[in-house]
PDB file of N, CA and C in Angstrom:
ATOM      1  N   UNK A   1    -111.638 127.192 -39.845  1.00  0.00           N
ATOM      2  CA  UNK A   1    -112.311 126.852 -39.841  1.00  0.00           C
ATOM      3  C   UNK A   1    -112.835 126.685 -38.400  1.00  0.00           C
ATOM      4  N   UNK A   2    -111.926 126.241 -37.406  1.00  0.00           N
ATOM      5  CA  UNK A   2    -112.579 126.087 -36.413  1.00  0.00           C
ATOM      6  C   UNK A   2    -112.745 127.043 -35.435  1.00  0.00           C
ATOM      7  N   UNK A   3    -111.798 128.756 -36.168  1.00  0.00           N
ATOM      8  CA  UNK A   3    -112.479 130.030 -35.523  1.00  0.00           C
ATOM      9  C   UNK A   3    -114.008 130.107 -35.928  1.00  0.00           C
ATOM     10  N   UNK A   4    -114.351 130.016 -37.242  1.00  0.00           N
ATOM     11  CA  UNK A   4    -115.137 130.410 -37.924  1.00  0.00           C
ATOM     12  C   UNK A   4    -116.313 129.230 -36.735  1.00  0.00           C
ATOM     13  N   UNK A   5    -116.104 128.215 -36.570  1.00  0.00           N
ATOM     14  CA  UNK A   5    -116.995 127.582 -35.353  1.00  0.00           C
ATOM     15  C   UNK A   5    -117.175 127.675 -34.274  1.00  0.00           C
ATOM     16  N   UNK A   6    -115.858 128.151 -33.975  1.00  0.00           N
ATOM     17  CA  UNK A   6    -116.389 128.362 -32.399  1.00  0.00           C
ATOM     18  C   UNK A   6    -117.266 129.827 -32.160  1.00  0.00           C
ATOM     19  N   UNK A   7    -117.242 130.879 -33.185  1.00  0.00           N
ATOM     20  CA  UNK A   7    -117.330 132.260 -33.091  1.00  0.00           C
ATOM     21  C   UNK A   7    -119.084 131.872 -33.543  1.00  0.00           C
ATOM     22  N   UNK A   8    -120.110 130.835 -34.141  1.00  0.00           N
ATOM     23  CA  UNK A   8    -121.046 130.525 -34.145  1.00  0.00           C
ATOM     24  C   UNK A   8    -121.466 129.492 -33.400  1.00  0.00           C
ATOM     25  N   UNK A   9    -121.114 129.057 -31.798  1.00  0.00           N
ATOM     26  CA  UNK A   9    -121.102 128.245 -31.371  1.00  0.00           C
ATOM     27  C   UNK A   9    -121.919 128.600 -29.764  1.00  0.00           C
ATOM     28  N   UNK A  10    -121.349 129.670 -29.627  1.00  0.00           N
ATOM     29  CA  UNK A  10    -121.720 129.861 -28.338  1.00  0.00           C
ATOM     30  C   UNK A  10    -121.144 129.413 -27.261  1.00  0.00           C
ATOM     31  N   UNK A  11    -120.401 128.795 -27.665  1.00  0.00           N
ATOM     32  CA  UNK A  11    -119.762 128.466 -26.019  1.00  0.00           C
ATOM     33  C   UNK A  11    -120.206 126.803 -26.163  1.00  0.00           C
ATOM     34  N   UNK A  12    -121.019 126.199 -27.168  1.00  0.00           N
ATOM     35  CA  UNK A  12    -120.983 124.930 -27.271  1.00  0.00           C
ATOM     36  C   UNK A  12    -119.515 123.493 -27.793  1.00  0.00           C
ATOM     37  N   UNK A  13    -119.499 122.595 -26.733  1.00  0.00           N
ATOM     38  CA  UNK A  13    -118.349 121.745 -26.883  1.00  0.00           C
ATOM     39  C   UNK A  13    -118.676 120.997 -28.550  1.00  0.00           C
ATOM     40  N   UNK A  14    -117.468 120.684 -29.087  1.00  0.00           N
ATOM     41  CA  UNK A  14    -117.479 120.128 -30.318  1.00  0.00           C
ATOM     42  C   UNK A  14    -117.389 118.793 -30.457  1.00  0.00           C
ATOM     43  N   UNK A  15    -118.269 118.206 -30.601  1.00  0.00           N
ATOM     44  CA  UNK A  15    -119.093 117.130 -30.706  1.00  0.00           C
ATOM     45  C   UNK A  15    -117.848 116.163 -32.051  1.00  0.00           C
ATOM     46  N   UNK A  16    -117.851 115.280 -31.987  1.00  0.00           N
ATOM     47  CA  UNK A  16    -116.878 114.242 -32.803  1.00  0.00           C
ATOM     48  C   UNK A  16    -117.197 114.188 -33.837  1.00  0.00           C
ATOM     49  N   UNK A  17    -118.716 114.045 -34.069  1.00  0.00           N
ATOM     50  CA  UNK A  17    -119.126 114.077 -35.160  1.00  0.00           C
ATOM     51  C   UNK A  17    -118.819 115.221 -35.720  1.00  0.00           C
ATOM     52  N   UNK A  18    -118.877 116.670 -35.650  1.00  0.00           N
ATOM     53  CA  UNK A  18    -118.690 117.907 -36.155  1.00  0.00           C
ATOM     54  C   UNK A  18    -116.731 117.751 -36.018  1.00  0.00           C
ATOM     55  N   UNK A  19    -116.440 117.355 -35.490  1.00  0.00           N
ATOM     56  CA  UNK A  19    -115.031 117.608 -35.826  1.00  0.00           C
ATOM     57  C   UNK A  19    -114.390 116.512 -37.250  1.00  0.00           C
ATOM     58  N   UNK A  20    -115.378 115.228 -37.499  1.00  0.00           N
ATOM     59  CA  UNK A  20    -115.262 115.071 -38.372  1.00  0.00           C
ATOM     60  C   UNK A  20    -115.320 115.583 -40.281  1.00  0.00           C
ATOM     61  N   UNK A  21    -116.506 116.384 -39.029  1.00  0.00           N
ATOM     62  CA  UNK A  21    -117.064 117.589 -40.638  1.00  0.00           C
ATOM     63  C   UNK A  21    -116.093 117.930 -40.681  1.00  0.00           C
ATOM     64  N   UNK A  22    -115.607 118.643 -39.995  1.00  0.00           N
ATOM     65  CA  UNK A  22    -114.543 119.852 -40.119  1.00  0.00           C
ATOM     66  C   UNK A  22    -113.223 119.672 -40.695  1.00  0.00           C
ATOM     67  N   UNK A  23    -112.825 118.246 -40.267  1.00  0.00           N
ATOM     68  CA  UNK A  23    -111.213 117.715 -40.711  1.00  0.00           C
ATOM     69  C   UNK A  23    -112.150 117.660 -42.316  1.00  0.00           C
ATOM     70  N   UNK A  24    -113.018 117.069 -42.309  1.00  0.00           N
ATOM     71  CA  UNK A  24    -113.038 117.026 -44.113  1.00  0.00           C
ATOM     72  C   UNK A  24    -113.394 117.938 -45.159  1.00  0.00           C
ATOM     73  N   UNK A  25    -113.646 118.847 -44.206  1.00  0.00           N
ATOM     74  CA  UNK A  25    -113.811 119.658 -44.999  1.00  0.00           C
ATOM     75  C   UNK A  25    -112.231 120.877 -45.069  1.00  0.00           C
ATOM     76  N   UNK A  26    -111.863 120.308 -44.218  1.00  0.00           N
ATOM     77  CA  UNK A  26    -110.521 120.999 -44.137  1.00  0.00           C
ATOM     78  C   UNK A  26    -109.315 120.180 -45.490  1.00  0.00           C
ATOM     79  N   UNK A  27    -109.521 118.938 -45.457  1.00  0.00           N
ATOM     80  CA  UNK A  27    -109.100 118.387 -46.495  1.00  0.00           C
ATOM     81  C   UNK A  27    -109.558 119.104 -48.099  1.00  0.00           C
ATOM     82  N   UNK A  28    -110.609 118.827 -47.713  1.00  0.00           N
ATOM     83  CA  UNK A  28    -111.454 118.804 -49.162  1.00  0.00           C
ATOM     84  C   UNK A  28    -110.245 120.348 -49.513  1.00  0.00           C
ATOM     85  N   UNK A  29    -110.194 121.266 -48.889  1.00  0.00           N
ATOM     86  CA  UNK A  29    -109.948 123.063 -48.884  1.00  0.00           C
ATOM     87  C   UNK A  29    -109.039 122.391 -49.340  1.00  0.00           C
ATOM     88  N   UNK A  30    -107.495 121.474 -48.523  1.00  0.00           N
ATOM     89  CA  UNK A  30    -106.299 121.681 -49.367  1.00  0.00           C
ATOM     90  C   UNK A  30    -106.299 120.860 -50.381  1.00  0.00           C
ATOM     91  N   UNK A  31    -106.881 119.584 -50.611  1.00  0.00           N
ATOM     92  CA  UNK A  31    -106.816 119.025 -52.164  1.00  0.00           C
ATOM     93  C   UNK A  31    -107.389 119.979 -52.997  1.00  0.00           C
ATOM     94  N   UNK A  32    -108.009 121.299 -53.169  1.00  0.00           N
ATOM     95  CA  UNK A  32    -109.089 121.577 -53.718  1.00  0.00           C
ATOM     96  C   UNK A  32    -107.532 122.996 -54.096  1.00  0.00           C
ATOM     97  N   UNK A  33    -106.893 123.722 -53.249  1.00  0.00           N
ATOM     98  CA  UNK A  33    -105.942 124.074 -53.513  1.00  0.00           C
ATOM     99  C   UNK A  33    -104.565 123.952 -54.040  1.00  0.00           C
ATOM    100  N   UNK A  34    -104.437 122.772 -53.613  1.00  0.00           N
ATOM    101  CA  UNK A  34    -103.449 121.888 -54.264  1.00  0.00           C
ATOM    102  C   UNK A  34    -103.607 121.506 -55.741  1.00  0.00           C
ATOM    103  N   UNK A  35    -104.442 120.894 -55.970  1.00  0.00           N
ATOM    104  CA  UNK A  35    -104.922 120.990 -57.572  1.00  0.00           C
ATOM    105  C   UNK A  35    -104.437 122.447 -58.212  1.00  0.00           C
ATOM    106  N   UNK A  36    -105.550 123.242 -57.571  1.00  0.00           N
ATOM    107  CA  UNK A  36    -105.798 124.842 -58.487  1.00  0.00           C
ATOM    108  C   UNK A  36    -103.664 125.202 -58.520  1.00  0.00           C
ATOM    109  N   UNK A  37    -103.010 125.109 -57.309  1.00  0.00           N
ATOM    110  CA  UNK A  37    -101.589 125.415 -58.061  1.00  0.00           C
ATOM    111  C   UNK A  37    -100.986 124.541 -59.045  1.00  0.00           C
ATOM    112  N   UNK A  38    -100.955 122.859 -59.030  1.00  0.00           N
ATOM    113  CA  UNK A  38    -100.694 122.036 -59.840  1.00  0.00           C
ATOM    114  C   UNK A  38    -101.174 122.311 -60.972  1.00  0.00           C
ATOM    115  N   UNK A  39    -102.681 122.948 -61.003  1.00  0.00           N
ATOM    116  CA  UNK A  39    -102.842 123.388 -62.586  1.00  0.00           C
ATOM    117  C   UNK A  39    -101.992 125.085 -63.184  1.00  0.00           C
ATOM    118  N   UNK A  40    -101.920 125.347 -62.234  1.00  0.00           N
ATOM    119  CA  UNK A  40    -101.115 127.181 -62.449  1.00  0.00           C
ATOM    120  C   UNK A  40     -99.902 127.140 -62.740  1.00  0.00           C
ATOM    121  N   UNK A  41     -99.318 125.769 -62.355  1.00  0.00           N
ATOM    122  CA  UNK A  41     -97.290 125.473 -61.998  1.00  0.00           C
ATOM    123  C   UNK A  41     -98.023 124.240 -63.793  1.00  0.00           C
ATOM    124  N   UNK A  42     -98.334 124.158 -63.870  1.00  0.00           N
ATOM    125  CA  UNK A  42     -98.351 123.174 -65.374  1.00  0.00           C
ATOM    126  C   UNK A  42     -98.607 124.173 -66.433  1.00  0.00           C
ATOM    127  N   UNK A  43     -99.419 125.350 -66.539  1.00  0.00           N
ATOM    128  CA  UNK A  43     -99.667 126.469 -66.935  1.00  0.00           C
ATOM    129  C   UNK A  43     -98.353 127.600 -67.265  1.00  0.00           C
ATOM    130  N   UNK A  44     -97.510 127.127 -66.393  1.00  0.00           N
ATOM    131  CA  UNK A  44     -96.801 128.020 -66.306  1.00  0.00           C
ATOM    132  C   UNK A  44     -95.452 127.181 -66.897  1.00  0.00           C
ATOM    133  N   UNK A  45     -95.093 126.232 -67.327  1.00  0.00           N
ATOM    134  CA  UNK A  45     -94.586 125.494 -68.280  1.00  0.00           C
ATOM    135  C   UNK A  45     -93.862 124.695 -67.346  1.00  0.00           C
ATOM    136  N   UNK A  46     -94.596 124.020 -65.831  1.00  0.00           N
ATOM    137  CA  UNK A  46     -93.613 123.629 -65.468  1.00  0.00           C
ATOM    138  C   UNK A  46     -93.492 121.772 -65.554  1.00  0.00           C
ATOM    139  N   UNK A  47     -92.206 121.352 -65.851  1.00  0.00           N
ATOM    140  CA  UNK A  47     -92.457 119.731 -66.334  1.00  0.00           C
ATOM    141  C   UNK A  47     -92.481 118.939 -64.956  1.00  0.00           C
ATOM    142  N   UNK A  48     -92.374 119.365 -63.737  1.00  0.00           N
ATOM    143  CA  UNK A  48     -91.958 118.733 -62.880  1.00  0.00           C
ATOM    144  C   UNK A  48     -90.216 118.490 -62.443  1.00  0.00           C
ATOM    145  N   UNK A  49     -89.918 118.695 -62.930  1.00  0.00           N
ATOM    146  CA  UNK A  49     -88.436 119.010 -62.946  1.00  0.00           C
ATOM    147  C   UNK A  49     -87.582 120.272 -62.846  1.00  0.00           C
ATOM    148  N   UNK A  50     -86.187 120.297 -61.633  1.00  0.00           N
ATOM    149  CA  UNK A  50     -86.119 121.756 -61.901  1.00  0.00           C
ATOM    150  C   UNK A  50     -84.796 122.019 -62.490  1.00  0.00           C
ATOM    151  N   UNK A  51     -84.244 123.108 -63.328  1.00  0.00           N
ATOM    152  CA  UNK A  51     -83.512 122.888 -64.003  1.00  0.00           C
ATOM    153  C   UNK A  51     -82.461 123.021 -63.298  1.00  0.00           C
ATOM    154  N   UNK A  52     -80.924 122.800 -63.418  1.00  0.00           N
ATOM    155  CA  UNK A  52     -79.765 122.789 -63.186  1.00  0.00           C
ATOM    156  C   UNK A  52     -79.625 124.027 -63.481  1.00  0.00           C
ATOM    157  N   UNK A  53     -79.241 124.772 -62.228  1.00  0.00           N
ATOM    158  CA  UNK A  53     -78.253 125.946 -62.136  1.00  0.00           C
ATOM    159  C   UNK A  53     -77.212 125.441 -63.276  1.00  0.00           C
ATOM    160  N   UNK A  54     -76.947 126.840 -63.799  1.00  0.00           N
ATOM    161  CA  UNK A  54     -75.001 126.840 -64.278  1.00  0.00           C
ATOM    162  C   UNK A  54     -73.912 127.225 -63.602  1.00  0.00           C
ATOM    163  N   UNK A  55     -72.865 126.694 -63.571  1.00  0.00           N
ATOM    164  CA  UNK A  55     -72.107 126.858 -62.286  1.00  0.00           C
ATOM    165  C   UNK A  55     -71.569 128.601 -62.321  1.00  0.00           C
ATOM    166  N   UNK A  56     -71.569 129.091 -61.196  1.00  0.00           N
ATOM    167  CA  UNK A  56     -71.354 130.036 -61.268  1.00  0.00           C
ATOM    168  C   UNK A  56     -69.573 130.543 -61.502  1.00  0.00           C
ATOM    169  N   UNK A  57     -69.187 131.630 -62.349  1.00  0.00           N
ATOM    170  CA  UNK A  57     -67.471 131.420 -62.479  1.00  0.00           C
ATOM    171  C   UNK A  57     -67.073 133.429 -62.637  1.00  0.00           C
ATOM    172  N   UNK A  58     -65.943 133.742 -61.980  1.00  0.00           N
ATOM    173  CA  UNK A  58     -66.135 135.072 -61.659  1.00  0.00           C
ATOM    174  C   UNK A  58     -65.523 135.831 -63.260  1.00  0.00           C
ATOM    175  N   UNK A  59     -65.906 136.848 -63.574  1.00  0.00           N
ATOM    176  CA  UNK A  59     -65.547 137.525 -64.968  1.00  0.00           C
ATOM    177  C   UNK A  59     -65.095 138.879 -64.842  1.00  0.00           C
ATOM    178  N   UNK A  60     -64.655 138.815 -66.158  1.00  0.00           N
ATOM    179  CA  UNK A  60     -64.261 140.209 -65.627  1.00  0.00           C
ATOM    180  C   UNK A  60     -64.989 141.330 -65.367  1.00  0.00           C
ATOM    181  N   UNK A  61     -66.268 141.657 -65.864  1.00  0.00           N
ATOM    182  CA  UNK A  61     -67.360 142.393 -65.302  1.00  0.00           C
ATOM    183  C   UNK A  61     -67.475 141.860 -63.692  1.00  0.00           C
ATOM    184  N   UNK A  62     -67.447 141.134 -63.692  1.00  0.00           N
ATOM    185  CA  UNK A  62     -68.006 141.155 -61.886  1.00  0.00           C
ATOM    186  C   UNK A  62     -66.448 141.599 -61.183  1.00  0.00           C
ATOM    187  N   UNK A  63     -65.862 141.267 -61.275  1.00  0.00           N
ATOM    188  CA  UNK A  63     -64.009 142.185 -60.826  1.00  0.00           C
ATOM    189  C   UNK A  63     -64.792 143.685 -60.843  1.00  0.00           C
ATOM    190  N   UNK A  64     -65.057 144.189 -62.933  1.00  0.00           N
ATOM    191  CA  UNK A  64     -65.330 145.830 -62.691  1.00  0.00           C
ATOM    192  C   UNK A  64     -66.724 146.386 -61.621  1.00  0.00           C
ATOM    193  N   UNK A  65     -67.442 145.339 -61.948  1.00  0.00           N
ATOM    194  CA  UNK A  65     -67.949 146.014 -60.643  1.00  0.00           C
ATOM    195  C   UNK A  65     -67.755 146.164 -58.955  1.00  0.00           C
ATOM    196  N   UNK A  66     -66.908 145.144 -58.803  1.00  0.00           N
ATOM    197  CA  UNK A  66     -66.842 145.076 -57.300  1.00  0.00           C
ATOM    198  C   UNK A  66     -65.432 146.105 -56.932  1.00  0.00           C
ATOM    199  N   UNK A  67     -65.004 146.861 -57.965  1.00  0.00           N
ATOM    200  CA  UNK A  67     -64.062 147.666 -58.300  1.00  0.00           C
ATOM    201  C   UNK A  67     -64.776 148.928 -58.011  1.00  0.00           C
ATOM    202  N   UNK A  68     -65.450 149.187 -58.841  1.00  0.00           N
ATOM    203  CA  UNK A  68     -66.547 150.032 -58.914  1.00  0.00           C
ATOM    204  C   UNK A  68     -67.320 150.778 -57.450  1.00  0.00           C
ATOM    205  N   UNK A  69     -67.843 149.368 -57.066  1.00  0.00           N
ATOM    206  CA  UNK A  69     -68.642 149.889 -55.762  1.00  0.00           C
ATOM    207  C   UNK A  69     -67.638 150.510 -55.124  1.00  0.00           C
ATOM    208  N   UNK A  70     -66.420 149.953 -54.936  1.00  0.00           N
ATOM    209  CA  UNK A  70     -65.250 150.446 -53.812  1.00  0.00           C
ATOM    210  C   UNK A  70     -65.261 151.460 -53.732  1.00  0.00           C
ATOM    211  N   UNK A  71     -64.878 152.345 -55.357  1.00  0.00           N
ATOM    212  CA  UNK A  71     -64.227 153.000 -55.379  1.00  0.00           C
ATOM    213  C   UNK A  71     -65.523 154.421 -55.253  1.00  0.00           C
ATOM    214  N   UNK A  72     -66.555 154.226 -55.164  1.00  0.00           N
ATOM    215  CA  UNK A  72     -67.856 154.926 -55.084  1.00  0.00           C
ATOM    216  C   UNK A  72     -68.223 154.798 -53.348  1.00  0.00           C
ATOM    217  N   UNK A  73     -67.945 153.738 -52.522  1.00  0.00           N
ATOM    218  CA  UNK A  73     -68.084 153.661 -50.977  1.00  0.00           C
ATOM    219  C   UNK A  73     -67.049 154.940 -50.684  1.00  0.00           C
ATOM    220  N   UNK A  74     -66.188 154.103 -51.387  1.00  0.00           N
ATOM    221  CA  UNK A  74     -64.406 155.272 -50.497  1.00  0.00           C
ATOM    222  C   UNK A  74     -64.737 156.816 -51.079  1.00  0.00           C
ATOM    223  N   UNK A  75     -65.602 157.218 -51.971  1.00  0.00           N
ATOM    224  CA  UNK A  75     -65.666 158.598 -52.666  1.00  0.00           C
ATOM    225  C   UNK A  75     -66.522 159.174 -51.487  1.00  0.00           C
ATOM    226  N   UNK A  76     -67.484 158.054 -51.524  1.00  0.00           N
ATOM    227  CA  UNK A  76     -68.643 159.272 -50.192  1.00  0.00           C
ATOM    228  C   UNK A  76     -68.522 158.738 -48.896  1.00  0.00           C
ATOM    229  N   UNK A  77     -67.240 158.330 -48.360  1.00  0.00           N
ATOM    230  CA  UNK A  77     -66.852 157.856 -47.562  1.00  0.00           C
ATOM    231  C   UNK A  77     -65.646 159.451 -46.617  1.00  0.00           C
ATOM    232  N   UNK A  78     -64.690 159.213 -47.856  1.00  0.00           N
ATOM    233  CA  UNK A  78     -63.970 160.044 -47.326  1.00  0.00           C
ATOM    234  C   UNK A  78     -63.861 161.666 -47.670  1.00  0.00           C
ATOM    235  N   UNK A  79     -64.588 161.684 -48.682  1.00  0.00           N
ATOM    236  CA  UNK A  79     -64.950 162.980 -49.772  1.00  0.00           C
ATOM    237  C   UNK A  79     -66.228 163.779 -49.163  1.00  0.00           C
ATOM    238  N   UNK A  80     -66.364 164.794 -48.992  1.00  0.00           N
ATOM    239  CA  UNK A  80     -67.577 165.123 -48.965  1.00  0.00           C
ATOM    240  C   UNK A  80     -68.672 165.565 -50.131  1.00  0.00           C
ATOM    241  N   UNK A  81     -68.682 164.797 -50.972  1.00  0.00           N
ATOM    242  CA  UNK A  81     -69.556 164.944 -51.774  1.00  0.00           C
ATOM    243  C   UNK A  81     -70.484 165.535 -52.089  1.00  0.00           C
ATOM    244  N   UNK A  82     -71.676 165.781 -51.551  1.00  0.00           N
ATOM    245  CA  UNK A  82     -72.441 167.063 -51.563  1.00  0.00           C
ATOM    246  C   UNK A  82     -71.994 168.285 -51.719  1.00  0.00           C
ATOM    247  N   UNK A  83     -71.167 168.598 -51.213  1.00  0.00           N
ATOM    248  CA  UNK A  83     -70.652 170.118 -51.148  1.00  0.00           C
ATOM    249  C   UNK A  83     -69.582 170.178 -51.864  1.00  0.00           C
ATOM    250  N   UNK A  84     -68.885 169.272 -52.284  1.00  0.00           N
ATOM    251  CA  UNK A  84     -68.404 169.399 -53.425  1.00  0.00           C
ATOM    252  C   UNK A  84     -69.322 169.954 -54.654  1.00  0.00           C
ATOM    253  N   UNK A  85     -70.090 168.640 -54.693  1.00  0.00           N
ATOM    254  CA  UNK A  85     -71.148 169.077 -55.902  1.00  0.00           C
ATOM    255  C   UNK A  85     -71.873 170.512 -56.220  1.00  0.00           C
ATOM    256  N   UNK A  86     -72.519 171.027 -54.331  1.00  0.00           N
ATOM    257  CA  UNK A  86     -73.110 172.510 -54.398  1.00  0.00           C
ATOM    258  C   UNK A  86     -72.071 173.069 -54.901  1.00  0.00           C
ATOM    259  N   UNK A  87     -70.667 173.038 -54.619  1.00  0.00           N
ATOM    260  CA  UNK A  87     -70.103 174.162 -55.086  1.00  0.00           C
ATOM    261  C   UNK A  87     -70.030 174.263 -56.968  1.00  0.00           C
ATOM    262  N   UNK A  88     -69.706 172.769 -57.308  1.00  0.00           N
ATOM    263  CA  UNK A  88     -69.585 173.395 -58.494  1.00  0.00           C
ATOM    264  C   UNK A  88     -70.636 173.733 -59.354  1.00  0.00           C
ATOM    265  N   UNK A  89     -71.980 173.394 -58.272  1.00  0.00           N
ATOM    266  CA  UNK A  89     -73.583 174.260 -59.164  1.00  0.00           C
ATOM    267  C   UNK A  89     -73.444 175.560 -58.990  1.00  0.00           C
ATOM    268  N   UNK A  90     -73.119 175.942 -57.781  1.00  0.00           N
ATOM    269  CA  UNK A  90     -72.757 177.410 -57.308  1.00  0.00           C
ATOM    270  C   UNK A  90     -72.269 178.329 -57.797  1.00  0.00           C
ATOM    271  N   UNK A  91     -71.346 177.571 -58.364  1.00  0.00           N
ATOM    272  CA  UNK A  91     -69.986 178.754 -58.252  1.00  0.00           C
ATOM    273  C   UNK A  91     -69.365 178.938 -57.851  1.00  0.00           C
ATOM    274  N   UNK A  92     -68.339 178.366 -56.864  1.00  0.00           N
ATOM    275  CA  UNK A  92     -67.596 178.351 -55.683  1.00  0.00           C
ATOM    276  C   UNK A  92     -67.919 178.402 -54.548  1.00  0.00           C
ATOM    277  N   UNK A  93     -66.917 178.221 -53.720  1.00  0.00           N
ATOM    278  CA  UNK A  93     -67.206 178.394 -52.249  1.00  0.00           C
ATOM    279  C   UNK A  93     -68.518 179.522 -51.895  1.00  0.00           C
ATOM    280  N   UNK A  94     -69.325 179.450 -50.486  1.00  0.00           N
ATOM    281  CA  UNK A  94     -69.725 180.105 -49.767  1.00  0.00           C
ATOM    282  C   UNK A  94     -69.416 180.707 -48.981  1.00  0.00           C
TER     283      UNK A  94
END
């Protein structure tokens, strides 16, 4: 709002009455935006309370995922997998 006023004022100073008008417009815009956000939240089922997250627990599938990721990382780090796959697909070493 201030930038738009500055661009249209051609160097004139901001009078106290104009400052009050700008502040009023800013308040009205903020109020309207807050109302629209609140309405959108209600439409999406927000009740005003955040649900409590369930406590996290380490499960077998988490361990399996971690082991598989570590194995994949080790395979990519220690073996030249692109060359091995290329040899398999082309029928041997070049």
